[in-house]
Amino acid sequence: MKFTTAIFGMLVLSPLAHAADLTVTIKNVQTQGGTIVLGLYDEAGFETDGALAGAHIAVDGDTVSTVFEGLAPGEYAIRLYHDVNDDGDMNTNPFGMPIEPYAFSNNARGRFGPPVWQAARFALAADGDTHTITLN
């Protein structure tokens, strides 16, 4: 019976042993109020805007953070924007340029658009990580 209980315990807990937590901290929030809208992506989703997970973080200071729990170790990227007026959209000017603050993991920047996956990706280790992003 003890052997069966031990095997059952290992089967139930083994997926948790490979789950990592990712803490995301966003700095340089200039405008109080509104919501940080954040998406966590794998490589396939980054190109198609298919986020694996997301978060909406109420802005109440110049630094905000959130935690994604139970992620598989691997490569990820983050896209985020500060929805200052809480209208649910990333507002742009008539030329399509964002007028609300935004950022990407690794503080990556693109040329005439979002950065490529290689610039924004980061590795999440099995023991978790903290990723800090500075809002533009």
mmCIF file of C-alpha atoms in Angstrom:
data_model
loop_
_atom_site.group_PDB
_atom_site.id
_atom_site.type_symbol
_atom_site.label_atom_id
_atom_site.label_comp_id
_atom_site.label_asym_id
_atom_site.label_seq_id
_atom_site.Cartn_x
_atom_site.Cartn_y
_atom_site.Cartn_z
ATOM 1 C CA MET A 1 0.000 0.000 0.000
ATOM 2 C CA LYS A 2 2.828 2.423 0.814
ATOM 3 C CA PHE A 3 4.394 1.706 -2.570
ATOM 4 C CA THR A 4 1.112 2.441 -4.373
ATOM 5 C CA THR A 5 0.689 5.682 -2.435
ATOM 6 C CA ALA A 6 4.258 6.726 -3.268
ATOM 7 C CA ILE A 7 3.785 6.012 -6.988
ATOM 8 C CA PHE A 8 0.472 7.892 -7.014
ATOM 9 C CA GLY A 9 2.111 10.860 -5.283
ATOM 10 C CA MET A 10 4.936 10.966 -7.829
ATOM 11 C CA LEU A 11 2.479 10.828 -10.737
ATOM 12 C CA VAL A 12 0.363 13.634 -9.326
ATOM 13 C CA LEU A 13 3.272 15.873 -8.340
ATOM 14 C CA SER A 14 5.644 15.258 -11.269
ATOM 15 C CA PRO A 15 3.955 17.770 -13.630
ATOM 16 C CA LEU A 16 4.302 20.405 -10.910
ATOM 17 C CA ALA A 17 8.019 19.740 -10.683
ATOM 18 C CA HIS A 18 8.403 20.924 -14.282
ATOM 19 C CA ALA A 19 6.217 24.006 -13.911
ATOM 20 C CA ALA A 20 7.893 27.387 -13.661
ATOM 21 C CA ASP A 21 6.589 30.719 -12.444
ATOM 22 C CA LEU A 22 7.309 33.886 -14.397
ATOM 23 C CA THR A 23 7.150 37.227 -12.607
ATOM 24 C CA VAL A 24 6.791 40.168 -14.990
ATOM 25 C CA THR A 25 7.589 43.649 -13.681
ATOM 26 C CA ILE A 26 6.751 46.730 -15.746
ATOM 27 C CA LYS A 27 8.686 49.912 -14.926
ATOM 28 C CA ASN A 28 8.422 53.528 -16.059
ATOM 29 C CA VAL A 29 4.627 53.761 -15.943
ATOM 30 C CA GLN A 30 4.156 57.489 -16.521
ATOM 31 C CA THR A 31 0.371 57.835 -16.321
ATOM 32 C CA GLN A 32 -1.639 56.684 -13.321
ATOM 33 C CA GLY A 33 -4.882 54.855 -13.938
ATOM 34 C CA GLY A 34 -5.834 52.654 -16.823
ATOM 35 C CA THR A 35 -4.754 49.065 -17.335
ATOM 36 C CA ILE A 36 -1.624 47.297 -18.523
ATOM 37 C CA VAL A 37 -2.733 44.701 -21.101
ATOM 38 C CA LEU A 38 -0.103 41.977 -21.391
ATOM 39 C CA GLY A 39 0.191 38.893 -23.587
ATOM 40 C CA LEU A 40 2.602 35.981 -23.136
ATOM 41 C CA TYR A 41 3.543 34.224 -26.390
ATOM 42 C CA ASP A 42 5.406 31.261 -27.776
ATOM 43 C CA GLU A 43 7.092 31.591 -31.178
ATOM 44 C CA ALA A 44 4.058 30.506 -33.217
ATOM 45 C CA GLY A 45 1.681 32.819 -31.366
ATOM 46 C CA PHE A 46 3.989 35.832 -31.484
ATOM 47 C CA GLU A 47 3.562 36.193 -35.246
ATOM 48 C CA THR A 48 -0.208 35.596 -35.192
ATOM 49 C CA ASP A 49 -1.100 37.457 -31.985
ATOM 50 C CA GLY A 50 -2.187 34.174 -30.402
ATOM 51 C CA ALA A 51 -1.240 34.652 -26.759
ATOM 52 C CA LEU A 52 -0.749 31.605 -24.534
ATOM 53 C CA ALA A 53 -1.774 33.636 -21.508
ATOM 54 C CA GLY A 54 -2.648 37.195 -20.685
ATOM 55 C CA ALA A 55 -3.084 39.607 -17.836
ATOM 56 C CA HIS A 56 -4.880 42.881 -17.201
ATOM 57 C CA ILE A 57 -3.086 44.824 -14.473
ATOM 58 C CA ALA A 58 -4.640 47.891 -12.861
ATOM 59 C CA VAL A 59 -2.121 50.735 -12.777
ATOM 60 C CA ASP A 60 -1.635 52.167 -9.303
ATOM 61 C CA GLY A 61 2.004 53.212 -9.328
ATOM 62 C CA ASP A 62 5.043 53.726 -11.537
ATOM 63 C CA THR A 63 5.871 50.006 -11.327
ATOM 64 C CA VAL A 64 3.394 47.124 -11.615
ATOM 65 C CA SER A 65 3.835 43.367 -11.754
ATOM 66 C CA THR A 66 2.049 40.081 -12.302
ATOM 67 C CA VAL A 67 2.914 36.390 -12.033
ATOM 68 C CA PHE A 68 2.231 33.614 -14.535
ATOM 69 C CA GLU A 69 2.221 30.327 -12.653
ATOM 70 C CA GLY A 70 2.798 26.785 -13.843
ATOM 71 C CA LEU A 71 4.463 27.487 -17.188
ATOM 72 C CA ALA A 72 6.529 24.903 -19.003
ATOM 73 C CA PRO A 73 10.202 25.860 -19.189
ATOM 74 C CA GLY A 74 11.033 27.161 -22.660
ATOM 75 C CA GLU A 75 11.138 30.275 -24.807
ATOM 76 C CA TYR A 76 8.542 33.013 -24.487
ATOM 77 C CA ALA A 77 8.015 36.647 -25.475
ATOM 78 C CA ILE A 78 5.821 39.400 -24.043
ATOM 79 C CA ARG A 79 3.835 42.180 -25.704
ATOM 80 C CA LEU A 80 2.110 44.810 -23.616
ATOM 81 C CA TYR A 81 0.535 48.218 -23.755
ATOM 82 C CA HIS A 82 -0.860 50.682 -21.234
ATOM 83 C CA ASP A 83 -4.538 51.202 -22.008
ATOM 84 C CA VAL A 84 -4.504 54.664 -20.460
ATOM 85 C CA ASN A 85 -8.146 55.465 -21.240
ATOM 86 C CA ASP A 86 -9.414 51.913 -20.556
ATOM 87 C CA ASP A 87 -11.227 51.674 -23.888
ATOM 88 C CA GLY A 88 -9.938 48.148 -24.574
ATOM 89 C CA ASP A 89 -7.855 49.161 -27.593
ATOM 90 C CA MET A 90 -4.300 50.228 -28.254
ATOM 91 C CA ASN A 91 -4.979 53.668 -29.649
ATOM 92 C CA THR A 92 -3.003 54.853 -32.666
ATOM 93 C CA ASN A 93 -2.594 58.028 -34.687
ATOM 94 C CA PRO A 94 -3.900 58.281 -38.291
ATOM 95 C CA PHE A 95 -0.674 56.653 -39.529
ATOM 96 C CA GLY A 96 -1.086 53.598 -37.277
ATOM 97 C CA MET A 97 1.607 54.609 -34.791
ATOM 98 C CA PRO A 98 0.731 53.837 -31.161
ATOM 99 C CA ILE A 99 -0.177 56.824 -29.016
ATOM 100 C CA GLU A 100 -0.425 54.754 -25.834
ATOM 101 C CA PRO A 101 2.719 53.433 -24.124
ATOM 102 C CA TYR A 102 3.809 49.923 -25.136
ATOM 103 C CA ALA A 103 6.734 47.551 -24.726
ATOM 104 C CA PHE A 104 8.094 44.096 -25.509
ATOM 105 C CA SER A 105 10.191 41.620 -23.578
ATOM 106 C CA ASN A 106 13.930 42.356 -23.591
ATOM 107 C CA ASN A 107 12.835 45.962 -24.240
ATOM 108 C CA ALA A 108 13.042 44.953 -27.907
ATOM 109 C CA ARG A 109 12.130 47.483 -30.569
ATOM 110 C CA GLY A 110 11.097 46.957 -34.152
ATOM 111 C CA ARG A 111 11.599 49.010 -37.249
ATOM 112 C CA PHE A 112 8.275 50.293 -38.541
ATOM 113 C CA GLY A 113 6.383 47.707 -36.500
ATOM 114 C CA PRO A 114 6.815 45.226 -33.685
ATOM 115 C CA PRO A 115 10.163 43.518 -33.107
ATOM 116 C CA VAL A 116 10.901 40.068 -34.476
ATOM 117 C CA TRP A 117 10.650 36.973 -32.269
ATOM 118 C CA GLN A 118 14.436 36.645 -31.972
ATOM 119 C CA ALA A 119 14.711 40.104 -30.413
ATOM 120 C CA ALA A 120 11.871 39.663 -27.916
ATOM 121 C CA ARG A 121 12.283 36.018 -26.870
ATOM 122 C CA PHE A 122 13.695 34.939 -23.538
ATOM 123 C CA ALA A 123 14.266 31.583 -21.878
ATOM 124 C CA LEU A 124 12.221 30.547 -18.858
ATOM 125 C CA ALA A 125 14.177 28.097 -16.714
ATOM 126 C CA ALA A 126 12.591 25.281 -14.723
ATOM 127 C CA ASP A 127 13.139 27.197 -11.477
ATOM 128 C CA GLY A 128 11.278 30.272 -12.795
ATOM 129 C CA ASP A 129 12.429 33.789 -13.521
ATOM 130 C CA THR A 130 11.673 37.484 -13.192
ATOM 131 C CA HIS A 131 11.486 39.563 -16.362
ATOM 132 C CA THR A 132 11.569 43.369 -16.121
ATOM 133 C CA ILE A 133 10.266 45.511 -18.971
ATOM 134 C CA THR A 134 10.516 49.298 -19.309
ATOM 135 C CA LEU A 135 7.427 50.936 -20.780
ATOM 136 C CA ASN A 136 8.118 53.239 -23.764
#
